[in-house]
Coordinates of N, CA and C in Angstrom, one line a residue:
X251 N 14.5 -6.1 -46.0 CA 15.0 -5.2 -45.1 C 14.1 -5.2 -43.8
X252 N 14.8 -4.7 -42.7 CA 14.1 -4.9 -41.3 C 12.9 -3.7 -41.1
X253 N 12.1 -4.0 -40.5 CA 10.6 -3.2 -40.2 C 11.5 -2.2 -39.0
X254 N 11.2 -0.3 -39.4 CA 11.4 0.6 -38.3 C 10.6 0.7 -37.7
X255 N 9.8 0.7 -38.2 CA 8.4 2.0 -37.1 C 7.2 1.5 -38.6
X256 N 6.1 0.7 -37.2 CA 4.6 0.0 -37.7 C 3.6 1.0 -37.0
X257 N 2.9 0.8 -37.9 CA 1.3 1.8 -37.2 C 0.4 1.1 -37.3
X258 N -0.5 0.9 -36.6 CA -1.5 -0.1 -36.4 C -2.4 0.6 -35.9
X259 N -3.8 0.7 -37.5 CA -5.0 1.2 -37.4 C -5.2 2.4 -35.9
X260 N -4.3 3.3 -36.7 CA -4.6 4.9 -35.9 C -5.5 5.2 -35.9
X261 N -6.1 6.2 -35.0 CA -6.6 7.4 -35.2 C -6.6 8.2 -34.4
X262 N -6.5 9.4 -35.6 CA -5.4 10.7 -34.8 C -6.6 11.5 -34.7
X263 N -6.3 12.4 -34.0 CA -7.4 13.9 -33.5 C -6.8 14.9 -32.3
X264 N -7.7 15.4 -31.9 CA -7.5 16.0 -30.6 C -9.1 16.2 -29.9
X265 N -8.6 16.0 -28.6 CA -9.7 16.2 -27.6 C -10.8 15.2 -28.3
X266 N -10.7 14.4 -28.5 CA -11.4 13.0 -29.0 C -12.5 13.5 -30.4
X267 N -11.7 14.1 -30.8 CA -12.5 14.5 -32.6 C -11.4 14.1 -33.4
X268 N -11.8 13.0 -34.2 CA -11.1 12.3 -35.2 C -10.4 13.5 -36.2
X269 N -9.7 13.1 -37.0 CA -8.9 13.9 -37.9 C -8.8 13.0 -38.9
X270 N -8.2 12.1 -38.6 CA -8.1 10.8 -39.2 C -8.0 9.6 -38.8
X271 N -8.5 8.5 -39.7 CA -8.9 6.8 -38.8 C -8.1 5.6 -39.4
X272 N -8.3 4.5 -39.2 CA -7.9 3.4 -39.7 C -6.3 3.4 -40.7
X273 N -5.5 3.9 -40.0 CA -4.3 4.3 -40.7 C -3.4 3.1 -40.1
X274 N -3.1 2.6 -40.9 CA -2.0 1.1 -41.0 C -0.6 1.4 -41.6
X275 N 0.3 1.2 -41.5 CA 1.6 1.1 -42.4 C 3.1 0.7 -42.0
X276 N 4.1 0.4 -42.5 CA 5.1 0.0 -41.9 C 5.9 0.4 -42.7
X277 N 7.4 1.0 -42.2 CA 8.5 1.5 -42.8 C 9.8 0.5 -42.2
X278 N 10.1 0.1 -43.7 CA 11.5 -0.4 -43.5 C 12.7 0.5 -43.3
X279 N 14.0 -0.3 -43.0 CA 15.3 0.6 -43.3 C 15.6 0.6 -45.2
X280 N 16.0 1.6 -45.5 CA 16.0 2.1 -46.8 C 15.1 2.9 -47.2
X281 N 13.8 2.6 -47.1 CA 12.8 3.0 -47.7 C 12.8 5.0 -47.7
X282 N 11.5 5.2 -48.7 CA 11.4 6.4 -49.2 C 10.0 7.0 -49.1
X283 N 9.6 7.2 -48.2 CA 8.2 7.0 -47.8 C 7.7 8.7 -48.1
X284 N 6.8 8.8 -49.2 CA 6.1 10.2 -49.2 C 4.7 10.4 -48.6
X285 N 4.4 11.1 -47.9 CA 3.0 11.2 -47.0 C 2.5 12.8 -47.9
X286 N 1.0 12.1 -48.7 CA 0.4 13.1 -49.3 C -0.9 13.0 -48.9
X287 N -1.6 14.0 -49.3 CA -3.0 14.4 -48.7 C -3.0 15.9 -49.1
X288 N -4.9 15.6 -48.6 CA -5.4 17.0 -48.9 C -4.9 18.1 -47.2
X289 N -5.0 19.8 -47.4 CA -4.8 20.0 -46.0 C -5.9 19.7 -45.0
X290 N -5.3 19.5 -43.8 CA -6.4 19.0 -43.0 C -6.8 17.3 -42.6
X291 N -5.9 16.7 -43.5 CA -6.3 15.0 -43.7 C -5.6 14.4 -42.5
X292 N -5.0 15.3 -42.2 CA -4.4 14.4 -40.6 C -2.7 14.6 -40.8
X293 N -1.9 15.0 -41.7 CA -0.9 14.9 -42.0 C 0.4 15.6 -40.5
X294 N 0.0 16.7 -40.5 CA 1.0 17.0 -39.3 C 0.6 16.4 -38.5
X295 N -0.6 15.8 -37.7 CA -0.7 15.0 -36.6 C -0.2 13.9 -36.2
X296 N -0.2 13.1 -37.8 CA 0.4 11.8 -37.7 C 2.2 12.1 -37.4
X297 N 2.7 13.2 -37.8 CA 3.8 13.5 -38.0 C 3.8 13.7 -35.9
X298 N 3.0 14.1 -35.6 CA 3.5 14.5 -34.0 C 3.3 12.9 -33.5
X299 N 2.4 12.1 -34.2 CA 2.5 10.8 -33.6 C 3.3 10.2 -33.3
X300 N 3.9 10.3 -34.8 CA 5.4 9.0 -34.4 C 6.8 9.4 -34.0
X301 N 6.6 11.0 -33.8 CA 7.5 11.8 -33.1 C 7.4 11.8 -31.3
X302 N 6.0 11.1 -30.7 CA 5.5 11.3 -30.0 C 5.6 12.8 -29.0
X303 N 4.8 13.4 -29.8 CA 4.2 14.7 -29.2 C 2.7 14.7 -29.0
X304 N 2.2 14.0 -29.5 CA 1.0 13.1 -29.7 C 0.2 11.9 -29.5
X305 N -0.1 11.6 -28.4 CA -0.6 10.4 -28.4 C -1.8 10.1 -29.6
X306 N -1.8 8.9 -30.4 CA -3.0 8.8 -31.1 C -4.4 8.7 -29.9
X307 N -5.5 8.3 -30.6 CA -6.6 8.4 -29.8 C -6.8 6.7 -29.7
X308 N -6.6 6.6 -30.8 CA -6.4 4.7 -30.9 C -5.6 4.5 -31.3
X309 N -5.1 2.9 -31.4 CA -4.4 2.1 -32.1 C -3.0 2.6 -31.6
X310 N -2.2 1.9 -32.0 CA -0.1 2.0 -32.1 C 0.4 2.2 -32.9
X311 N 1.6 2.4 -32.5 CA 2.9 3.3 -32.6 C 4.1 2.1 -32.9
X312 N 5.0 1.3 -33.5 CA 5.9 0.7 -32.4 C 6.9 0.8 -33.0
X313 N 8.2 0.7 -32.8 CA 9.4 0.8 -33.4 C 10.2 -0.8 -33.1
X314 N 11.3 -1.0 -34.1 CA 12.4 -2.2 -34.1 C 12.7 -2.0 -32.6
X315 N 13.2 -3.3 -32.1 CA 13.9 -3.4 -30.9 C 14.9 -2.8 -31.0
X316 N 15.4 -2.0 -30.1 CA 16.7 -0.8 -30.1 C 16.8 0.5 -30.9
X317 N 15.5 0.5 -31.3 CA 15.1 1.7 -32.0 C 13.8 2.6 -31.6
X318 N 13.6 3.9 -31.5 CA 12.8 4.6 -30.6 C 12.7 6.1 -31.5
X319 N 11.7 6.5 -31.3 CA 11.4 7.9 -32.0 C 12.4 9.3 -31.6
X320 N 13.7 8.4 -30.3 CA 14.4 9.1 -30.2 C 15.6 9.4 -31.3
X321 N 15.4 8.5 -32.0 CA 16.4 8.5 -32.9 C 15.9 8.7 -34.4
X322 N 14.5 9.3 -34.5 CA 14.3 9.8 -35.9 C 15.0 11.5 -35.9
X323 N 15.6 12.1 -37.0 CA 16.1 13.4 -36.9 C 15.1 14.3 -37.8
X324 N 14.5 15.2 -37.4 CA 13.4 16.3 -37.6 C 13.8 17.4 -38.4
X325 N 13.4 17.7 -39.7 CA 13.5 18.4 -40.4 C 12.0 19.6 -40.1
X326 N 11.6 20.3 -40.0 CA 9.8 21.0 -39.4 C 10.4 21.7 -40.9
X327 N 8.6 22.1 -40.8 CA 8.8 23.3 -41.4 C 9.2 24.4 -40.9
X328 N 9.7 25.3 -42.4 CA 10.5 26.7 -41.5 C 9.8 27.5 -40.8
X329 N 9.5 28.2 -40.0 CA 9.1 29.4 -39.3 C 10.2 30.6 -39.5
X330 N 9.6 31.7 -39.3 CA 10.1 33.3 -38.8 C 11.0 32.9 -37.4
X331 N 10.7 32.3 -36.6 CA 11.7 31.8 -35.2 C 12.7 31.4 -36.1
X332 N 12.5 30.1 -36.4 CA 13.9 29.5 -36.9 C 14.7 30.3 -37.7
X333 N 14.4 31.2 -38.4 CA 15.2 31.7 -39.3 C 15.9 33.2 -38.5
X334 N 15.3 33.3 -37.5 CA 16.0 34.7 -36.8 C 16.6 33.9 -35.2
X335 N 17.2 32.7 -35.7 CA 17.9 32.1 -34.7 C 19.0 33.1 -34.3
X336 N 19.7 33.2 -33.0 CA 20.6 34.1 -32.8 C 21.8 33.6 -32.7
X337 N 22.5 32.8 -33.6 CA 23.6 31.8 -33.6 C 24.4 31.7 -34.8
X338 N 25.5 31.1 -34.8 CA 26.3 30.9 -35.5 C 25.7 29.5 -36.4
X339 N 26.3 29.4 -37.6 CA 25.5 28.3 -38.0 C 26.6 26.8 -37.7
X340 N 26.9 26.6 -37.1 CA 28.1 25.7 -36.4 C 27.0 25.5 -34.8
X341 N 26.8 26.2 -34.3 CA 25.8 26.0 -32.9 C 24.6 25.6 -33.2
X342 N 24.0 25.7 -34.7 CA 22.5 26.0 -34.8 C 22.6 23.9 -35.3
X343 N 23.6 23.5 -35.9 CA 24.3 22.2 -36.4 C 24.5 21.2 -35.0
X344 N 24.9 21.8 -34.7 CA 25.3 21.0 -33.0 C 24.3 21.2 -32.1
X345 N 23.4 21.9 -32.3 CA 22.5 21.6 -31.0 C 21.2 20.1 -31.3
X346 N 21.5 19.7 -32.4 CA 20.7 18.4 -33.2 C 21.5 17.7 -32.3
X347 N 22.8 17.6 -31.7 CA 23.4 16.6 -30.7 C 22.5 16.7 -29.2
X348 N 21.8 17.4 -28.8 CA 21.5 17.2 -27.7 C 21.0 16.4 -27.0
X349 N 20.3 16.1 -27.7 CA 19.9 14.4 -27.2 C 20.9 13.3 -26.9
X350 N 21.9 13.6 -27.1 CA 23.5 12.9 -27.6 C 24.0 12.9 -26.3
X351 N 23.9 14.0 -25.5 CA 24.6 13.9 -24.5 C 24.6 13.7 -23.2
X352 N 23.3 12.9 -22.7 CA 23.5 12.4 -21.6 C 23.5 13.0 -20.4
X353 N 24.3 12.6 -19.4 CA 24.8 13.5 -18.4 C 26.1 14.4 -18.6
X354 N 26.5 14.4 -19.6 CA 27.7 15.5 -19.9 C 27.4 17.2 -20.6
X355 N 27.7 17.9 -20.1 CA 27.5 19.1 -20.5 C 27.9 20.0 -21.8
X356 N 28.9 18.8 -22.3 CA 29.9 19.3 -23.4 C 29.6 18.4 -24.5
X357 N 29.9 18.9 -25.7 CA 30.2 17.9 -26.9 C 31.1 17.0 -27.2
X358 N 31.3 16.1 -27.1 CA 32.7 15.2 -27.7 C 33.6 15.8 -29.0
X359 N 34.6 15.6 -28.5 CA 35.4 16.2 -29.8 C 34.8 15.4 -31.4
X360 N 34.5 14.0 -31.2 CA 34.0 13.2 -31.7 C 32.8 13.7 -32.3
X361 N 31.4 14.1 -31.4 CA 30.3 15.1 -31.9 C 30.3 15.9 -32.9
X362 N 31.6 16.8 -32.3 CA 31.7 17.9 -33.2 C 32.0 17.7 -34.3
X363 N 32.9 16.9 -34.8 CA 33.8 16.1 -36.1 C 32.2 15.4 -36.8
X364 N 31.4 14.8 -36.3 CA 30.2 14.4 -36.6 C 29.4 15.8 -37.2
X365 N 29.1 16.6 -36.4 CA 28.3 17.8 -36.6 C 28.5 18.4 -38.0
X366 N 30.2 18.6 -37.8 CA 30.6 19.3 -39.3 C 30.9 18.7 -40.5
X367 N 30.9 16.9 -39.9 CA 30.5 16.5 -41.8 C 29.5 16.5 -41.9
X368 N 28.5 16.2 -41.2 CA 27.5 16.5 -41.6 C 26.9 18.2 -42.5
X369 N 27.2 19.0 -41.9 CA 27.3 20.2 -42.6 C 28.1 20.5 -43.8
X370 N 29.1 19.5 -43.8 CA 29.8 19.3 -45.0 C 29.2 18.6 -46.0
X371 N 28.4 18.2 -45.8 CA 27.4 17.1 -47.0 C 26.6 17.9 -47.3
X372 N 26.3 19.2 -46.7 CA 25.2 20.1 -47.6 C 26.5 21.2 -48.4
X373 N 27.0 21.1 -48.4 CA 28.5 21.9 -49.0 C 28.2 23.1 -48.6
X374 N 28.4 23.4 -47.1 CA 28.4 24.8 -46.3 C 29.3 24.3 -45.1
X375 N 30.3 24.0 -45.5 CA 31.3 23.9 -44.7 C 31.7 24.9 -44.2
X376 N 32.0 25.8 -45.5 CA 32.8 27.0 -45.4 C 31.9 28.6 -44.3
X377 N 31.0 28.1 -44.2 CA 30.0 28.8 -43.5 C 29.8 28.5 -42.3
X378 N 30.9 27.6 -41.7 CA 30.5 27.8 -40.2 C 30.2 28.4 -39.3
X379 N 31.2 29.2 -39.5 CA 31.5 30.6 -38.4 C 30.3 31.8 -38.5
X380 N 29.4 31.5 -40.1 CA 28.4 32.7 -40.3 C 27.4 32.4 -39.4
X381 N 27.0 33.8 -39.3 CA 25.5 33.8 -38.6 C 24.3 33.4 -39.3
X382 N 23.5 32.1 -38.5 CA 22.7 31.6 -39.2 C 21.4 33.0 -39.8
X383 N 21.7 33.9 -39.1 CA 20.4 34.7 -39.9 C 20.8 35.4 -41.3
X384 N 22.1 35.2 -41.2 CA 23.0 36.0 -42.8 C 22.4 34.7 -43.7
X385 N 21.8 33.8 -43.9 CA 22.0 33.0 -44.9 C 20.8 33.1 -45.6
X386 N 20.8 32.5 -47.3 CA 19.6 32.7 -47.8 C 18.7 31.1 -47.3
X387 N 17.6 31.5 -47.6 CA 16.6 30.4 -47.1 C 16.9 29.0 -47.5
X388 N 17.4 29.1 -48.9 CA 18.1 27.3 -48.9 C 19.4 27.1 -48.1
X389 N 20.0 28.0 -47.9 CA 21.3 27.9 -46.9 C 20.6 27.4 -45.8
X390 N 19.8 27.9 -45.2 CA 19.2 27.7 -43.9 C 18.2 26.4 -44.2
X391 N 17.6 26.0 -44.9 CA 17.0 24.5 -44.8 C 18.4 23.6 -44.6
X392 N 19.6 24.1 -45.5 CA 20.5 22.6 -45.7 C 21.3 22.8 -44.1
X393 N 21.1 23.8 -43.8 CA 21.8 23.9 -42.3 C 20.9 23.5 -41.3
X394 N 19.8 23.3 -41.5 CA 18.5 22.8 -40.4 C 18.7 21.1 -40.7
X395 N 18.5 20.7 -42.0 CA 18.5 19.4 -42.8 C 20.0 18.6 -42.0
X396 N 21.3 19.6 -42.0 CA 22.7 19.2 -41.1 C 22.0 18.7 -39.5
X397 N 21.3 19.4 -39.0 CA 21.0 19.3 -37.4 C 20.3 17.9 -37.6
X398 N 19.4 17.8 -38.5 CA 18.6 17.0 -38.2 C 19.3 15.7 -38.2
X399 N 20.2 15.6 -38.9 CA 21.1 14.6 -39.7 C 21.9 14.0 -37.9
X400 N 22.2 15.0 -37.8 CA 22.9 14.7 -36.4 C 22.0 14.1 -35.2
X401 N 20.7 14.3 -35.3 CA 19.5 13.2 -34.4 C 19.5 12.4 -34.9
X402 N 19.7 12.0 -36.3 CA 19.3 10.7 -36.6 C 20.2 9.5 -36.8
X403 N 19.4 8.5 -36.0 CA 20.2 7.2 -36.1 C 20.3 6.3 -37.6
X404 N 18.5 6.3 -37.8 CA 18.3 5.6 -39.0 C 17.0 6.3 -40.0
X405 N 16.5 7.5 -39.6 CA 15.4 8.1 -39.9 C 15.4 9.5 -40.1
X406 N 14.8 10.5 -41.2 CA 14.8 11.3 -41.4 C 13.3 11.9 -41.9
X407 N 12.6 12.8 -41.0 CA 11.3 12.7 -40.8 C 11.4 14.6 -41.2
X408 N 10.8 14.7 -43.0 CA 10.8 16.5 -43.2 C 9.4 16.4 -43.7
X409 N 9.2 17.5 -42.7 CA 8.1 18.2 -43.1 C 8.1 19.2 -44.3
X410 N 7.1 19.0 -45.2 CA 7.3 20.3 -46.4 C 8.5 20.8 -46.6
X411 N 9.9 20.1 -46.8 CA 11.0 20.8 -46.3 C 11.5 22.0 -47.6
X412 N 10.4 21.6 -48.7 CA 10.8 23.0 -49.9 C 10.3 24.3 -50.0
X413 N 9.3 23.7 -48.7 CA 8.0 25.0 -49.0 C 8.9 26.6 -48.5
X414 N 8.1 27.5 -49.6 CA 8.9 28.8 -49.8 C 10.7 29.0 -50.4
X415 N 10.9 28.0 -51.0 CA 12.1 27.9 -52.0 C 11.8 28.2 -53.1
X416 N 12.9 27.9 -54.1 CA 12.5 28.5 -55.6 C 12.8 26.8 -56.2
X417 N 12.0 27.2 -57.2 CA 12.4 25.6 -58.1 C 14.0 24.8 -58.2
X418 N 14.9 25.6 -58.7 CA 16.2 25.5 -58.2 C 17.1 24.8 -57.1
X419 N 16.5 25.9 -56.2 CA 16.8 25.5 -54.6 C 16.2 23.9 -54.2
X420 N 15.1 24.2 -54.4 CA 14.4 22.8 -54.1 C 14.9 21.7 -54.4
X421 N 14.9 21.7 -55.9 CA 15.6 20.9 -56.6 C 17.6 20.0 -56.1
X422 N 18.0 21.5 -55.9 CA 19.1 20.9 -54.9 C 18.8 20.6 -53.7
X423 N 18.0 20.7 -52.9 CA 17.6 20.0 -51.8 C 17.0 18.4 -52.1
X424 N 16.1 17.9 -53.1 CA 15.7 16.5 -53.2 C 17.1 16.2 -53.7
X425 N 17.8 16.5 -54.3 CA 19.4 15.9 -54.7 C 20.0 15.7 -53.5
X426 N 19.9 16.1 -52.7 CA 20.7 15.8 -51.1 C 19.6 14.6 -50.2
X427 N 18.5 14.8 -50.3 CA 17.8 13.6 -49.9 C 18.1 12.5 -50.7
X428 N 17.7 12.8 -52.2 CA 17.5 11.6 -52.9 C 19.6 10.9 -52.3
X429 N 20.7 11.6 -52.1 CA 22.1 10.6 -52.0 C 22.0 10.1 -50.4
X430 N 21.0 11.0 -49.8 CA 21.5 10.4 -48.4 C 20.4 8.9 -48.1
X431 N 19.7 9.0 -49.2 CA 18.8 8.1 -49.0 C 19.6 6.6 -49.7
X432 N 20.1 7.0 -50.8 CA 21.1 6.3 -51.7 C 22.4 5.4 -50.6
X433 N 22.2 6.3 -49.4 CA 23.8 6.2 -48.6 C 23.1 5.4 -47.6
X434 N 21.6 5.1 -47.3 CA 21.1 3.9 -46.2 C 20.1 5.3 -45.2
X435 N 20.3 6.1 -45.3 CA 19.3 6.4 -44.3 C 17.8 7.2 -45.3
X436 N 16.8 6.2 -44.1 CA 15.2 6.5 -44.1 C 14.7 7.5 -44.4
X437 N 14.1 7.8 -45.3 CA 13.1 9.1 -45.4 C 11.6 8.4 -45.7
X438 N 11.6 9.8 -44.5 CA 9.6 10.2 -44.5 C 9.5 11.8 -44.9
X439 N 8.5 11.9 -46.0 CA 8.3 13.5 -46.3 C 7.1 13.5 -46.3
X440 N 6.9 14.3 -45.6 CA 5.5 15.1 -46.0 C 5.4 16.6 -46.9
X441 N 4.7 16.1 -48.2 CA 4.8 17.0 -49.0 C 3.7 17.2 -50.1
X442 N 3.2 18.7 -50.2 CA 2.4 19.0 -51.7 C 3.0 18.5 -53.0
X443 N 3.9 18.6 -53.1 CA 5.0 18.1 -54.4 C 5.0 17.2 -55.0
X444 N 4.6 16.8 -56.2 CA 4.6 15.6 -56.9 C 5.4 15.0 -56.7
X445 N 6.4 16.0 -57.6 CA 8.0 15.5 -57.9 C 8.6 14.5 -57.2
X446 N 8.7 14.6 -55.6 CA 9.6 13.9 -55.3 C 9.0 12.5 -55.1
X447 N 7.7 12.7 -54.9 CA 6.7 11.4 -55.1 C 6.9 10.2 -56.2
X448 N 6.8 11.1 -57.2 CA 7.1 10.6 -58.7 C 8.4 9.6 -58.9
X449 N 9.9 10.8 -58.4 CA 11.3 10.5 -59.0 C 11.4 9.6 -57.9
X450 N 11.5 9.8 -56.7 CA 12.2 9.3 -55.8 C 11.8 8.2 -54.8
X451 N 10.7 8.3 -54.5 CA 9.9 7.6 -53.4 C 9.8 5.9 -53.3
X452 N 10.0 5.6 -52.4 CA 9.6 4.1 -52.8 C 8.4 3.3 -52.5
X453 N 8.0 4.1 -51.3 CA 6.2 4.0 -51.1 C 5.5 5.2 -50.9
X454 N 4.2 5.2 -50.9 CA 3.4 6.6 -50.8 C 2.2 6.5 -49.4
X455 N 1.8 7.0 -48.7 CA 1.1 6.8 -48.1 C 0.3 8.5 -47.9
X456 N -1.2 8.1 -48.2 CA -1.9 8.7 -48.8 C -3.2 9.3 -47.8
X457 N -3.3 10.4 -47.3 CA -4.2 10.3 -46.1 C -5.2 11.2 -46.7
X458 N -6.6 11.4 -46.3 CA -8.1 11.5 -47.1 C -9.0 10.6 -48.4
X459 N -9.6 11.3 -48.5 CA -10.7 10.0 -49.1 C -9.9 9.5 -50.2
X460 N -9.5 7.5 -49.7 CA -9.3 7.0 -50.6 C -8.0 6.7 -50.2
X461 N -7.7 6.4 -48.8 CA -6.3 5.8 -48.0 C -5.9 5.1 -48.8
X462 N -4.3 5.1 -48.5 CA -3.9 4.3 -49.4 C -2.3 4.4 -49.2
X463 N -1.9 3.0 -48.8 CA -0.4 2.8 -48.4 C 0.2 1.7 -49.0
X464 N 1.1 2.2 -49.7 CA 1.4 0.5 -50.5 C 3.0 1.5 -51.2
X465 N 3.1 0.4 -52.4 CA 4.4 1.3 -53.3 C 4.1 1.9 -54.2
X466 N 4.9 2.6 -54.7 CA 4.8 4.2 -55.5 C 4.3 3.9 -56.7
X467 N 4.5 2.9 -57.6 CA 3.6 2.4 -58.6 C 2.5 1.9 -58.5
X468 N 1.8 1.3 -57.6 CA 0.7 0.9 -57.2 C -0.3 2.2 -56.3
X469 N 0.3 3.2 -56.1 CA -0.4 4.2 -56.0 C -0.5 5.2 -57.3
X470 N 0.1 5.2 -58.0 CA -0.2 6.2 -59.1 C -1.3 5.4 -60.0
X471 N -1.2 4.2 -59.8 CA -2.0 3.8 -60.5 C -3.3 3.2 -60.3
X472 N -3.5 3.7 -59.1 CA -5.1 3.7 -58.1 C -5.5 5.0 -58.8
X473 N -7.0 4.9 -58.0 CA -8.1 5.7 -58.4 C -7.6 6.8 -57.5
X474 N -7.5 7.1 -56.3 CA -6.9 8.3 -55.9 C -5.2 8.9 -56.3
X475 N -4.6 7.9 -57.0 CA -3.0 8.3 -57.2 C -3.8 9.3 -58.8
X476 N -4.2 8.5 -59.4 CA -4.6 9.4 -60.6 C -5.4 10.5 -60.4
X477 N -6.2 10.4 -59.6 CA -6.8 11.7 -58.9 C -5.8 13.5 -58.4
X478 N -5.1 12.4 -57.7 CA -3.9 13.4 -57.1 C -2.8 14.1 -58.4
X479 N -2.3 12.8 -59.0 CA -2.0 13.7 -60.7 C -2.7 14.2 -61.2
X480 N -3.7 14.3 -61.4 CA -4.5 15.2 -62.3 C -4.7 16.4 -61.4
X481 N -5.2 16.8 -60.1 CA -5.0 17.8 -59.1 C -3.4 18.5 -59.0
X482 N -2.4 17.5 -59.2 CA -1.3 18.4 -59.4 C -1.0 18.6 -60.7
X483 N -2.0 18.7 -61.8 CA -1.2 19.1 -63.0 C -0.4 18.5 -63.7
X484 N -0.3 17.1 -63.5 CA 0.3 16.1 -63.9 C -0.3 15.6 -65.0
X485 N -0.2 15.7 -66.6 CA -0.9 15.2 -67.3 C 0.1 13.9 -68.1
X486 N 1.2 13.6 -67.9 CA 2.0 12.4 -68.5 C 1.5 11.5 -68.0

């Protein structure tokens, strides 16, 4: 499969105080990339890197020819803002098009047909017309998870996207990642969570003592993958 987005020996910080150094890796199309670490290891930074909101301090960034950090779609974590959006959840879906449009001020009918299957694949179709603040918190990740869907060309880049869910909830949410990933598009997560590391992932890339970027088997079975199982309670 073709190489998206290479990183070449980063290092991230701010105001020239390291955070994190010598970070290497490459994501193909398909792949299932989980980004774990302790807090503090550099994880959101690298996340503003290849979003570029962030310049690293060293090293590169680069994407496939015709492909650009414009076209990864952003899952964040939730905040109190996002959740007291003042919109319909049909507007909150379509504004992930903005980047979409250019010099035109309107949506394409086409957009919008786009917008709402997408919203259709988290099965809140029927919730268009609701106000995104009436929904319960998994309603509102699968309705943030729709927007993002609509930025992305070939890339889907969630932050913590279960934190403050219930086991349940969550659970239906990696079932909607784990088919869209099944269906060709890219995932990067950054996450505390074993689980999706474990079931789903196809590489891991591992930030604090004991870096480590390779495939998902080959990190559980390092000295820091066994580390990080035993730290999450993983005793199988």
């Amino acid at each position: 499969m073709s190489m998206l987005i290479k990183a070449e020996n980063l290092c991230l910080g701010y105001e020239g105080r390291s955070v994190a150094q010598d970070i290497s890796f490459e994501i193909s199309e398909g792949d299932y990339l989980c980004i774990l670490g302790e807090n503090g290891a550099g994880k959101s930074t690298l996340v503003k890197a290849v979003l570029g909101l962030h310049a690293p301090l060293s090293g590169k960034i680069s994407f496939a020819p015709g492909f650009s950090n414009r076209g990864i779609g952003y899952l964040a974590q939730q905040t109190r803002i996002q959740q007291s959006f003042p919109a319909s959840v049909s507007e909150v879906v379509m504004s992930g098009m903005v980047n979409r449009l250019g010099r035109r001020f309107r949506y394409s009918r086409s957009q919008k047909d786009e917008a709402m299957g997408n919203l259709e694949k988290m099965g809140l179709g029927e919730l268009r017309r609701k106000s995104f603040q009436e929904l319960s918190g998994g309603q509102m990740q699968r309705v943030l998870l729709a927007r993002a869907l609509c930025a992305a060309e070939k890339v889907l880049l969630l932050d913590e996207p279960v934190a403050g869910l219930d086991p349940h909830t969550s659970s239906e949410l990696y079932s909607i990642v784990d088919r869209l990933n099944r269906g060709g598009m890219t995932i990067i997560m950054v996450t505390h969570d074993i689980h999706p590391a474990l079931n789903s992932a196809s590489h891991v890339l591992y930030l604090g003592a004991g870096f480590f970027f390779g495939k998902k088997d080959e990190y559980f079975d390092s000295k820091p993958g066994r580390r990080f199982l035993k730290e999450a309670g993983h005793h199988d």
